Amino acid sequence: MTGRQRSGYLGAAGAFAVCMAGTTLPTPLYGLYQEQIGFSELMVTVVFAVYAFGVIGVLLLVGNVSDAVGRRPVLLVGLGCAAAAAVAFLAEGGLPLLFLGRLLSGLSAGLFTGTATAYVLELAPPGRRARAGFVATAANMGGLGLGPLLSGLLAEYTSHPLTLPYLVHLALLAASFAVTWPLPETVPDAEPLRAARPRRPSLPPQVRGVFVPAGIAAFAGFSLLGVFTSVSPAFLAEDLDVHNHAAVGAIVCLAFFASTGGQLLVPRLGAARAIPLGCLVLIAGLGLLALSLATDTLTPLVLAALVGGTGQGMGLRGAVGEVADAAPAEERGGVLSALFVVAYFGISVPVIGIGLLSGPLGLTHAGLVFAACMAALAAASGIYLLRRNVRPPAVLRNHRDEDARR
């Protein structure tokens, strides 16, 4: 592997991580926003849902546009949306700008999620696709984990908790733009960016067999992460009396870092076993979350982040690997975007449900209902996956052909 090749796919992964970190920066800050602006816990989940539906909207409308105009231009636009989101948060103009910032964050994540995953895979030299798959998903989850850790530390130990995190992020985005700009394009005969047209993601026939079980696993895993990034700060403050922003950020970060650790287990297990086993581990994490909610104790919540995040990571890497391997090279970006549409429905719909139930039931009981529903879904998913016994192809013809062309 040449230094240029290594720096290419690692540089794209670095930009991926920076972009995703911006989407979780507000997580430890929601309490400060509530004090400053004044809104209910339901509104917190609505603000979070605006981000998730921004992601889903982009993935549905232009999720596969990078297959036509190229990966690099789409990522540069995504970095621009992330910078605009940071500026909206810096303005501190009340709830409307908070909504705008979250929407722009969702647009940036939607542009990056499928496109950057495909780009990292395609920039990787031949023979390094398995490692590149881990690098891509680790950049996604690792970036999401670094966001709350960074903002939590800056909020707790500096005098500018609502501005400094976004200034730091703007600096990282500028560096990411400088790294992404000179990267080579991997889409042959890419059209000009102005030629981009909305095109819904599609599933080629050869992908459909693996997409359903992969999508179910992604939905179940992302639902737990949605809870940790939206309502866990309120539970920590109101029920566990944890008001340290750095501690809140660290607990949320643990779930995402555990996801990265879970991904490391997949090559040894194989995707066919890793996805249903990930569902089983996820159920254990949901059980620990329910225990923490029922007893108002911190330790089970920390363990829920660790165990549940591990299960989510196992399922995610297995799902991304199977879907990316089954997809034709010319449609890989769109297919991966379709997978993340399903995942982001998992990160948004259950969170909105908790927000709606928190009024009549209270946050604790709403969380218990969520844990029971998601555990049932994960159990059904695991059983379904085991019955289907989907095995990933050892070597994909489209990957061999693409590598041969290189």
GROMACS .gro file of C-alpha atoms in nm, residues 27 30-32 34 38-49 226-239 351-359 362-364 366:
model
   44
   27THR     CA    1  -2.615   1.607   2.359
   30TYR     CA    2  -2.958   2.011   2.617
   31GLY     CA    3  -2.996   2.093   2.987
   32LEU     CA    4  -2.825   2.429   2.934
   34GLN     CA    5  -3.355   2.413   2.842
   38GLY     CA    6  -3.715   2.713   2.838
   39PHE     CA    7  -3.876   2.402   2.684
   40SER     CA    8  -4.005   2.062   2.795
   41GLU     CA    9  -3.852   1.716   2.771
   42LEU     CA   10  -4.090   1.644   2.483
   43MET     CA   11  -3.935   1.935   2.295
   44VAL     CA   12  -3.589   1.783   2.347
   45THR     CA   13  -3.703   1.470   2.165
   46VAL     CA   14  -3.865   1.682   1.892
   47VAL     CA   15  -3.539   1.876   1.844
   48PHE     CA   16  -3.355   1.544   1.820
   49ALA     CA   17  -3.615   1.410   1.576
  226GLY     CA   18  -3.111   0.732   2.004
  227VAL     CA   19  -3.211   0.706   2.368
  228PHE     CA   20  -2.857   0.768   2.491
  229THR     CA   21  -2.814   1.077   2.273
  230SER     CA   22  -3.154   1.235   2.343
  231VAL     CA   23  -3.308   1.154   2.681
  232SER     CA   24  -3.028   1.003   2.889
  233PRO     CA   25  -2.894   1.349   2.990
  234ALA     CA   26  -3.235   1.434   3.139
  235PHE     CA   27  -3.251   1.100   3.323
  236LEU     CA   28  -2.901   1.151   3.461
  237ALA     CA   29  -2.987   1.500   3.586
  238GLU     CA   30  -3.342   1.447   3.712
  239ASP     CA   31  -3.332   1.093   3.850
  351VAL     CA   32  -3.723   0.854   2.078
  352ILE     CA   33  -4.034   1.047   1.974
  353GLY     CA   34  -4.240   0.776   2.142
  354ILE     CA   35  -4.050   0.828   2.468
  355GLY     CA   36  -4.110   1.202   2.444
  356LEU     CA   37  -4.483   1.153   2.394
  357LEU     CA   38  -4.508   0.903   2.680
  358SER     CA   39  -4.294   1.104   2.922
  359GLY     CA   40  -4.582   1.347   2.981
  362GLY     CA   41  -4.301   1.015   3.335
  363LEU     CA   42  -3.956   0.971   3.187
  364THR     CA   43  -3.876   0.655   3.386
  366ALA     CA   44  -4.164   0.582   2.927
   0.00000   0.00000   0.00000
